[in-house]
Amino acid sequence: MTLSFRPELNSAEEVVSSLSTQNKPKVTDEEMMQAVRTLLLGLGEDPDREGLKDTPKRVVKALQFLTKGYNESLDELLNGAVFTEDANEMVLVRDIDIFSSCEHHILPILGRAHVAYIPNGKVIGLSKIARICEMYGRRLQVQERLTLQIAEALEGLLKPQGVAVVVEASHMCMVMRGVQKPGSWTVTSAMRGVFAEDAKTREEFMNLIRHKANFH
């Protein structure tokens, strides 16, 4: 497990800026499809044969969907779902499915995230926690950065007493190629505030995500 303890962000703007959308691509869908066609030729395939005729179009659409997090804005995602609430106990959403793509090989990263925070006057809609995970996941990623981005987003939005994020994932670049080690998992974590400072609080979080859910 990779444990990360970092100081608080200087301002919420630092987080919001990291969530900003990118400019529109400088290439067209047609140019992207031509690039896929070139790749098929490089692999020794015939992109005009029946089974591959529409593959460039399908690949481009698939990649655009898998990286749609680049085009999502924080305002649209939250839709006002941050509320003032007198709560100071841990809020945990665990077993959030993560589907991401390795930025080194553009192969799948499959796993789950466990996200907790202790409010400090503000709470966020529970579904928005999953949506933040999805927005960051739907980008070309490394797991370490994904884990930190989720933690820093919640910290910047809520200014809570603490945030804890653990991501467990299997990387197809390790399973399908390279060392070819199926069954291997990578675990990364980011702890902020009381989760970093107080061992008992951190232990409570780790215990809560350790047991198997009984409602599946």
PDB file of C-alpha atoms in Angstrom:
ATOM      1  CA  MET A   1       0.000   0.000   0.000  1.00  0.00           C
ATOM      2  CA  THR A   2       1.162   3.499  -0.805  1.00  0.00           C
ATOM      3  CA  LEU A   3       0.322   5.895   2.026  1.00  0.00           C
ATOM      4  CA  SER A   4       0.234   9.583   1.153  1.00  0.00           C
ATOM      5  CA  PHE A   5       0.099  12.350   3.749  1.00  0.00           C
ATOM      6  CA  ARG A   6       0.035  15.838   2.285  1.00  0.00           C
ATOM      7  CA  PRO A   7      -0.698  19.268   3.753  1.00  0.00           C
ATOM      8  CA  GLU A   8      -3.991  21.018   3.125  1.00  0.00           C
ATOM      9  CA  LEU A   9      -4.480  22.827  -0.159  1.00  0.00           C
ATOM     10  CA  ASN A  10      -3.960  26.569  -0.065  1.00  0.00           C
ATOM     11  CA  SER A  11      -7.368  27.247  -1.563  1.00  0.00           C
ATOM     12  CA  ALA A  12     -10.374  25.609  -3.162  1.00  0.00           C
ATOM     13  CA  GLU A  13      -9.340  27.248  -6.430  1.00  0.00           C
ATOM     14  CA  GLU A  14      -6.360  24.890  -6.636  1.00  0.00           C
ATOM     15  CA  VAL A  15      -8.744  21.957  -6.700  1.00  0.00           C
ATOM     16  CA  VAL A  16     -11.254  23.566  -9.039  1.00  0.00           C
ATOM     17  CA  SER A  17      -8.490  24.382 -11.514  1.00  0.00           C
ATOM     18  CA  SER A  18      -7.479  20.727 -11.622  1.00  0.00           C
ATOM     19  CA  LEU A  19     -11.072  19.815 -12.450  1.00  0.00           C
ATOM     20  CA  SER A  20     -11.410  22.266 -15.321  1.00  0.00           C
ATOM     21  CA  THR A  21     -12.276  20.937 -18.742  1.00  0.00           C
ATOM     22  CA  GLN A  22      -9.721  20.784 -21.488  1.00  0.00           C
ATOM     23  CA  ASN A  23      -9.920  22.680 -24.738  1.00  0.00           C
ATOM     24  CA  LYS A  24     -11.626  20.965 -27.621  1.00  0.00           C
ATOM     25  CA  PRO A  25      -9.351  18.516 -29.448  1.00  0.00           C
ATOM     26  CA  LYS A  26      -7.329  20.074 -32.250  1.00  0.00           C
ATOM     27  CA  VAL A  27      -8.023  17.088 -34.475  1.00  0.00           C
ATOM     28  CA  THR A  28     -11.284  15.897 -35.967  1.00  0.00           C
ATOM     29  CA  ASP A  29     -12.949  12.519 -35.526  1.00  0.00           C
ATOM     30  CA  GLU A  30     -12.002  11.759 -39.106  1.00  0.00           C
ATOM     31  CA  GLU A  31      -8.325  12.398 -38.357  1.00  0.00           C
ATOM     32  CA  MET A  32      -8.529  10.168 -35.300  1.00  0.00           C
ATOM     33  CA  MET A  33     -10.154   7.414 -37.357  1.00  0.00           C
ATOM     34  CA  GLN A  34      -7.386   7.716 -39.924  1.00  0.00           C
ATOM     35  CA  ALA A  35      -4.848   7.258 -37.122  1.00  0.00           C
ATOM     36  CA  VAL A  36      -6.574   4.028 -36.049  1.00  0.00           C
ATOM     37  CA  ARG A  37      -6.575   2.869 -39.661  1.00  0.00           C
ATOM     38  CA  THR A  38      -2.812   3.517 -39.794  1.00  0.00           C
ATOM     39  CA  LEU A  39      -2.340   1.448 -36.642  1.00  0.00           C
ATOM     40  CA  LEU A  40      -4.258  -1.427 -38.206  1.00  0.00           C
ATOM     41  CA  LEU A  41      -2.037  -1.259 -41.265  1.00  0.00           C
ATOM     42  CA  GLY A  42       1.025  -1.242 -39.013  1.00  0.00           C
ATOM     43  CA  LEU A  43      -0.224  -4.431 -37.367  1.00  0.00           C
ATOM     44  CA  GLY A  44      -0.376  -6.116 -40.756  1.00  0.00           C
ATOM     45  CA  GLU A  45      -4.154  -5.996 -40.997  1.00  0.00           C
ATOM     46  CA  ASP A  46      -6.445  -4.975 -43.827  1.00  0.00           C
ATOM     47  CA  PRO A  47      -8.649  -2.156 -42.475  1.00  0.00           C
ATOM     48  CA  ASP A  48     -10.977  -2.576 -45.468  1.00  0.00           C
ATOM     49  CA  ARG A  49     -11.965  -6.134 -44.710  1.00  0.00           C
ATOM     50  CA  GLU A  50     -15.490  -6.722 -43.437  1.00  0.00           C
ATOM     51  CA  GLY A  51     -14.667  -7.226 -39.770  1.00  0.00           C
ATOM     52  CA  LEU A  52     -12.481  -4.120 -39.545  1.00  0.00           C
ATOM     53  CA  LYS A  53     -14.295  -1.767 -41.892  1.00  0.00           C
ATOM     54  CA  ASP A  54     -15.998   0.172 -39.079  1.00  0.00           C
ATOM     55  CA  THR A  55     -13.356  -0.476 -36.417  1.00  0.00           C
ATOM     56  CA  PRO A  56     -11.684   2.965 -36.622  1.00  0.00           C
ATOM     57  CA  LYS A  57     -15.038   4.637 -35.982  1.00  0.00           C
ATOM     58  CA  ARG A  58     -15.829   2.288 -33.086  1.00  0.00           C
ATOM     59  CA  VAL A  59     -12.368   2.749 -31.525  1.00  0.00           C
ATOM     60  CA  VAL A  60     -12.657   6.538 -31.609  1.00  0.00           C
ATOM     61  CA  LYS A  61     -16.117   6.453 -30.006  1.00  0.00           C
ATOM     62  CA  ALA A  62     -14.899   4.026 -27.354  1.00  0.00           C
ATOM     63  CA  LEU A  63     -11.861   6.153 -26.493  1.00  0.00           C
ATOM     64  CA  GLN A  64     -13.993   9.294 -26.309  1.00  0.00           C
ATOM     65  CA  PHE A  65     -16.313   7.553 -23.845  1.00  0.00           C
ATOM     66  CA  LEU A  66     -13.481   6.118 -21.756  1.00  0.00           C
ATOM     67  CA  THR A  67     -11.929   9.589 -21.419  1.00  0.00           C
ATOM     68  CA  LYS A  68     -15.136  11.615 -21.066  1.00  0.00           C
ATOM     69  CA  GLY A  69     -13.948  12.864 -17.671  1.00  0.00           C
ATOM     70  CA  TYR A  70     -11.860  15.461 -19.495  1.00  0.00           C
ATOM     71  CA  ASN A  71     -15.053  17.147 -20.692  1.00  0.00           C
ATOM     72  CA  GLU A  72     -16.994  17.139 -17.420  1.00  0.00           C
ATOM     73  CA  SER A  73     -17.159  20.223 -15.210  1.00  0.00           C
ATOM     74  CA  LEU A  74     -17.312  20.255 -11.442  1.00  0.00           C
ATOM     75  CA  ASP A  75     -20.311  22.618 -11.400  1.00  0.00           C
ATOM     76  CA  GLU A  76     -22.364  20.327 -13.620  1.00  0.00           C
ATOM     77  CA  LEU A  77     -21.284  17.275 -11.664  1.00  0.00           C
ATOM     78  CA  LEU A  78     -22.173  18.704  -8.249  1.00  0.00           C
ATOM     79  CA  ASN A  79     -25.401  20.427  -9.350  1.00  0.00           C
ATOM     80  CA  GLY A  80     -25.534  22.261  -6.009  1.00  0.00           C
ATOM     81  CA  ALA A  81     -25.321  19.077  -3.920  1.00  0.00           C
ATOM     82  CA  VAL A  82     -23.131  20.558  -1.147  1.00  0.00           C
ATOM     83  CA  PHE A  83     -25.193  21.206   1.988  1.00  0.00           C
ATOM     84  CA  THR A  84     -24.697  22.862   5.363  1.00  0.00           C
ATOM     85  CA  GLU A  85     -25.122  20.196   8.022  1.00  0.00           C
ATOM     86  CA  ASP A  86     -24.231  19.863  11.699  1.00  0.00           C
ATOM     87  CA  ALA A  87     -22.510  16.492  11.376  1.00  0.00           C
ATOM     88  CA  ASN A  88     -19.086  15.460  12.603  1.00  0.00           C
ATOM     89  CA  GLU A  89     -18.990  11.669  12.227  1.00  0.00           C
ATOM     90  CA  MET A  90     -17.316   9.737   9.446  1.00  0.00           C
ATOM     91  CA  VAL A  91     -19.129   9.447   6.116  1.00  0.00           C
ATOM     92  CA  LEU A  92     -17.905   6.491   4.067  1.00  0.00           C
ATOM     93  CA  VAL A  93     -18.821   5.327   0.568  1.00  0.00           C
ATOM     94  CA  ARG A  94     -16.999   2.093  -0.161  1.00  0.00           C
ATOM     95  CA  ASP A  95     -16.668  -0.280  -3.116  1.00  0.00           C
ATOM     96  CA  ILE A  96     -17.098   2.376  -5.792  1.00  0.00           C
ATOM     97  CA  ASP A  97     -16.334   0.735  -9.138  1.00  0.00           C
ATOM     98  CA  ILE A  98     -13.394   2.290 -10.963  1.00  0.00           C
ATOM     99  CA  PHE A  99     -12.908   1.904 -14.716  1.00  0.00           C
ATOM    100  CA  SER A 100      -9.906   3.847 -15.908  1.00  0.00           C
ATOM    101  CA  SER A 101      -7.160   3.648 -18.532  1.00  0.00           C
ATOM    102  CA  CYS A 102      -3.413   3.477 -18.015  1.00  0.00           C
ATOM    103  CA  GLU A 103      -1.768   6.513 -19.590  1.00  0.00           C
ATOM    104  CA  HIS A 104       1.321   4.514 -20.503  1.00  0.00           C
ATOM    105  CA  HIS A 105      -0.347   1.816 -22.610  1.00  0.00           C
ATOM    106  CA  ILE A 106      -4.022   2.915 -22.804  1.00  0.00           C
ATOM    107  CA  LEU A 107      -5.050  -0.407 -21.293  1.00  0.00           C
ATOM    108  CA  PRO A 108      -7.770  -0.828 -18.646  1.00  0.00           C
ATOM    109  CA  ILE A 109      -7.369  -0.199 -14.930  1.00  0.00           C
ATOM    110  CA  LEU A 110     -10.171  -2.020 -13.112  1.00  0.00           C
ATOM    111  CA  GLY A 111     -10.865  -1.715  -9.425  1.00  0.00           C
ATOM    112  CA  ARG A 112     -12.725   0.046  -6.654  1.00  0.00           C
ATOM    113  CA  ALA A 113     -12.398   3.085  -4.461  1.00  0.00           C
ATOM    114  CA  HIS A 114     -13.266   3.626  -0.809  1.00  0.00           C
ATOM    115  CA  VAL A 115     -13.816   7.265   0.117  1.00  0.00           C
ATOM    116  CA  ALA A 116     -14.462   8.752   3.570  1.00  0.00           C
ATOM    117  CA  TYR A 117     -14.561  12.202   5.099  1.00  0.00           C
ATOM    118  CA  ILE A 118     -15.429  13.761   8.450  1.00  0.00           C
ATOM    119  CA  PRO A 119     -17.627  16.833   7.915  1.00  0.00           C
ATOM    120  CA  ASN A 120     -16.811  20.275   9.213  1.00  0.00           C
ATOM    121  CA  GLY A 121     -20.134  22.022   8.629  1.00  0.00           C
ATOM    122  CA  LYS A 122     -20.714  20.818   5.063  1.00  0.00           C
ATOM    123  CA  VAL A 123     -21.712  17.499   3.472  1.00  0.00           C
ATOM    124  CA  ILE A 124     -21.924  16.385  -0.135  1.00  0.00           C
ATOM    125  CA  GLY A 125     -24.554  14.219  -1.820  1.00  0.00           C
ATOM    126  CA  LEU A 126     -23.407  10.610  -1.588  1.00  0.00           C
ATOM    127  CA  SER A 127     -23.795   9.960  -5.309  1.00  0.00           C
ATOM    128  CA  LYS A 128     -21.509  12.908  -6.022  1.00  0.00           C
ATOM    129  CA  ILE A 129     -18.626  11.110  -4.318  1.00  0.00           C
ATOM    130  CA  ALA A 130     -19.019   8.271  -6.811  1.00  0.00           C
ATOM    131  CA  ARG A 131     -19.304  10.776  -9.656  1.00  0.00           C
ATOM    132  CA  ILE A 132     -16.066  12.497  -8.642  1.00  0.00           C
ATOM    133  CA  CYS A 133     -14.348   9.102  -8.697  1.00  0.00           C
ATOM    134  CA  GLU A 134     -15.795   8.398 -12.124  1.00  0.00           C
ATOM    135  CA  MET A 135     -14.849  11.802 -13.533  1.00  0.00           C
ATOM    136  CA  TYR A 136     -11.213  11.341 -12.572  1.00  0.00           C
ATOM    137  CA  GLY A 137     -11.258   7.685 -13.567  1.00  0.00           C
ATOM    138  CA  ARG A 138     -12.489   8.482 -17.059  1.00  0.00           C
ATOM    139  CA  ARG A 139      -9.164  10.007 -18.007  1.00  0.00           C
ATOM    140  CA  LEU A 140      -5.772   8.618 -18.904  1.00  0.00           C
ATOM    141  CA  GLN A 141      -4.395   7.917 -15.450  1.00  0.00           C
ATOM    142  CA  VAL A 142      -1.858   6.479 -13.090  1.00  0.00           C
ATOM    143  CA  GLN A 143      -3.406   5.082  -9.921  1.00  0.00           C
ATOM    144  CA  GLU A 144      -1.324   7.242  -7.606  1.00  0.00           C
ATOM    145  CA  ARG A 145      -2.584  10.448  -9.237  1.00  0.00           C
ATOM    146  CA  LEU A 146      -6.189   9.210  -9.347  1.00  0.00           C
ATOM    147  CA  THR A 147      -6.137   8.555  -5.592  1.00  0.00           C
ATOM    148  CA  LEU A 148      -4.716  11.995  -4.810  1.00  0.00           C
ATOM    149  CA  GLN A 149      -7.129  13.800  -7.121  1.00  0.00           C
ATOM    150  CA  ILE A 150     -10.180  12.279  -5.436  1.00  0.00           C
ATOM    151  CA  ALA A 151      -8.879  13.223  -1.985  1.00  0.00           C
ATOM    152  CA  GLU A 152      -7.908  16.749  -2.979  1.00  0.00           C
ATOM    153  CA  ALA A 153     -11.228  17.372  -4.715  1.00  0.00           C
ATOM    154  CA  LEU A 154     -13.208  16.526  -1.576  1.00  0.00           C
ATOM    155  CA  GLU A 155     -10.814  18.446   0.622  1.00  0.00           C
ATOM    156  CA  GLY A 156     -11.083  21.540  -1.526  1.00  0.00           C
ATOM    157  CA  LEU A 157     -14.866  21.383  -1.879  1.00  0.00           C
ATOM    158  CA  LEU A 158     -15.816  20.670   1.742  1.00  0.00           C
ATOM    159  CA  LYS A 159     -12.864  21.751   3.895  1.00  0.00           C
ATOM    160  CA  PRO A 160     -13.651  18.762   6.136  1.00  0.00           C
ATOM    161  CA  GLN A 161     -11.877  17.646   9.276  1.00  0.00           C
ATOM    162  CA  GLY A 162     -10.296  14.888   7.217  1.00  0.00           C
ATOM    163  CA  VAL A 163     -10.473  12.851   4.015  1.00  0.00           C
ATOM    164  CA  ALA A 164      -9.375   9.266   3.351  1.00  0.00           C
ATOM    165  CA  VAL A 165      -9.235   7.529  -0.004  1.00  0.00           C
ATOM    166  CA  VAL A 166      -8.092   3.991  -0.802  1.00  0.00           C
ATOM    167  CA  VAL A 167      -8.055   2.665  -4.360  1.00  0.00           C
ATOM    168  CA  GLU A 168      -7.534  -1.023  -5.137  1.00  0.00           C
ATOM    169  CA  ALA A 169      -7.067  -1.894  -8.796  1.00  0.00           C
ATOM    170  CA  SER A 170      -5.764  -4.420 -11.270  1.00  0.00           C
ATOM    171  CA  HIS A 171      -3.785  -3.058 -14.218  1.00  0.00           C
ATOM    172  CA  MET A 172      -4.170  -4.853 -17.518  1.00  0.00           C
ATOM    173  CA  CYS A 173      -0.735  -3.585 -18.578  1.00  0.00           C
ATOM    174  CA  MET A 174       0.631  -5.935 -15.879  1.00  0.00           C
ATOM    175  CA  VAL A 175      -1.861  -8.737 -16.497  1.00  0.00           C
ATOM    176  CA  MET A 176      -2.040  -8.922 -20.309  1.00  0.00           C
ATOM    177  CA  ARG A 177       1.529  -7.861 -21.181  1.00  0.00           C
ATOM    178  CA  GLY A 178       4.852  -7.138 -19.505  1.00  0.00           C
ATOM    179  CA  VAL A 179       5.258  -9.272 -16.388  1.00  0.00           C
ATOM    180  CA  GLN A 180       1.877 -10.955 -17.068  1.00  0.00           C
ATOM    181  CA  LYS A 181       0.821 -11.380 -13.455  1.00  0.00           C
ATOM    182  CA  PRO A 182      -2.943 -11.981 -13.294  1.00  0.00           C
ATOM    183  CA  GLY A 183      -4.404 -11.658  -9.819  1.00  0.00           C
ATOM    184  CA  SER A 184      -2.047  -8.890  -8.756  1.00  0.00           C
ATOM    185  CA  TRP A 185      -3.600  -5.776  -7.215  1.00  0.00           C
ATOM    186  CA  THR A 186      -2.209  -2.340  -6.544  1.00  0.00           C
ATOM    187  CA  VAL A 187      -3.406  -0.466  -3.457  1.00  0.00           C
ATOM    188  CA  THR A 188      -2.885   3.270  -3.018  1.00  0.00           C
ATOM    189  CA  SER A 189      -4.153   5.614  -0.329  1.00  0.00           C
ATOM    190  CA  ALA A 190      -4.325   9.303   0.477  1.00  0.00           C
ATOM    191  CA  MET A 191      -4.981  10.562   4.005  1.00  0.00           C
ATOM    192  CA  ARG A 192      -5.790  14.157   4.934  1.00  0.00           C
ATOM    193  CA  GLY A 193      -6.525  15.961   8.189  1.00  0.00           C
ATOM    194  CA  VAL A 194      -7.518  13.756  11.112  1.00  0.00           C
ATOM    195  CA  PHE A 195      -7.036  10.595   9.064  1.00  0.00           C
ATOM    196  CA  ALA A 196      -3.371  11.489   8.709  1.00  0.00           C
ATOM    197  CA  GLU A 197      -2.950  12.838  12.234  1.00  0.00           C
ATOM    198  CA  ASP A 198      -4.969  10.375  14.331  1.00  0.00           C
ATOM    199  CA  ALA A 199      -4.098   6.686  14.177  1.00  0.00           C
ATOM    200  CA  LYS A 200      -7.418   5.585  15.727  1.00  0.00           C
ATOM    201  CA  THR A 201      -9.471   7.436  13.140  1.00  0.00           C
ATOM    202  CA  ARG A 202      -7.355   5.990  10.363  1.00  0.00           C
ATOM    203  CA  GLU A 203      -7.661   2.498  11.852  1.00  0.00           C
ATOM    204  CA  GLU A 204     -11.453   2.831  12.052  1.00  0.00           C
ATOM    205  CA  PHE A 205     -11.578   3.697   8.358  1.00  0.00           C
ATOM    206  CA  MET A 206      -9.291   0.819   7.385  1.00  0.00           C
ATOM    207  CA  ASN A 207     -11.369  -1.628   9.437  1.00  0.00           C
ATOM    208  CA  LEU A 208     -14.597  -0.449   7.809  1.00  0.00           C
ATOM    209  CA  ILE A 209     -13.300  -1.063   4.293  1.00  0.00           C
ATOM    210  CA  ARG A 210     -11.698  -4.390   5.179  1.00  0.00           C
ATOM    211  CA  HIS A 211     -14.862  -6.445   5.764  1.00  0.00           C
ATOM    212  CA  LYS A 212     -16.870  -7.881   2.898  1.00  0.00           C
ATOM    213  CA  ALA A 213     -20.207  -6.304   2.085  1.00  0.00           C
ATOM    214  CA  ASN A 214     -23.172  -8.605   2.787  1.00  0.00           C
ATOM    215  CA  PHE A 215     -25.783  -6.994   0.563  1.00  0.00           C
ATOM    216  CA  HIS A 216     -24.550  -8.083  -2.892  1.00  0.00           C
TER     217      HIS A 216
END
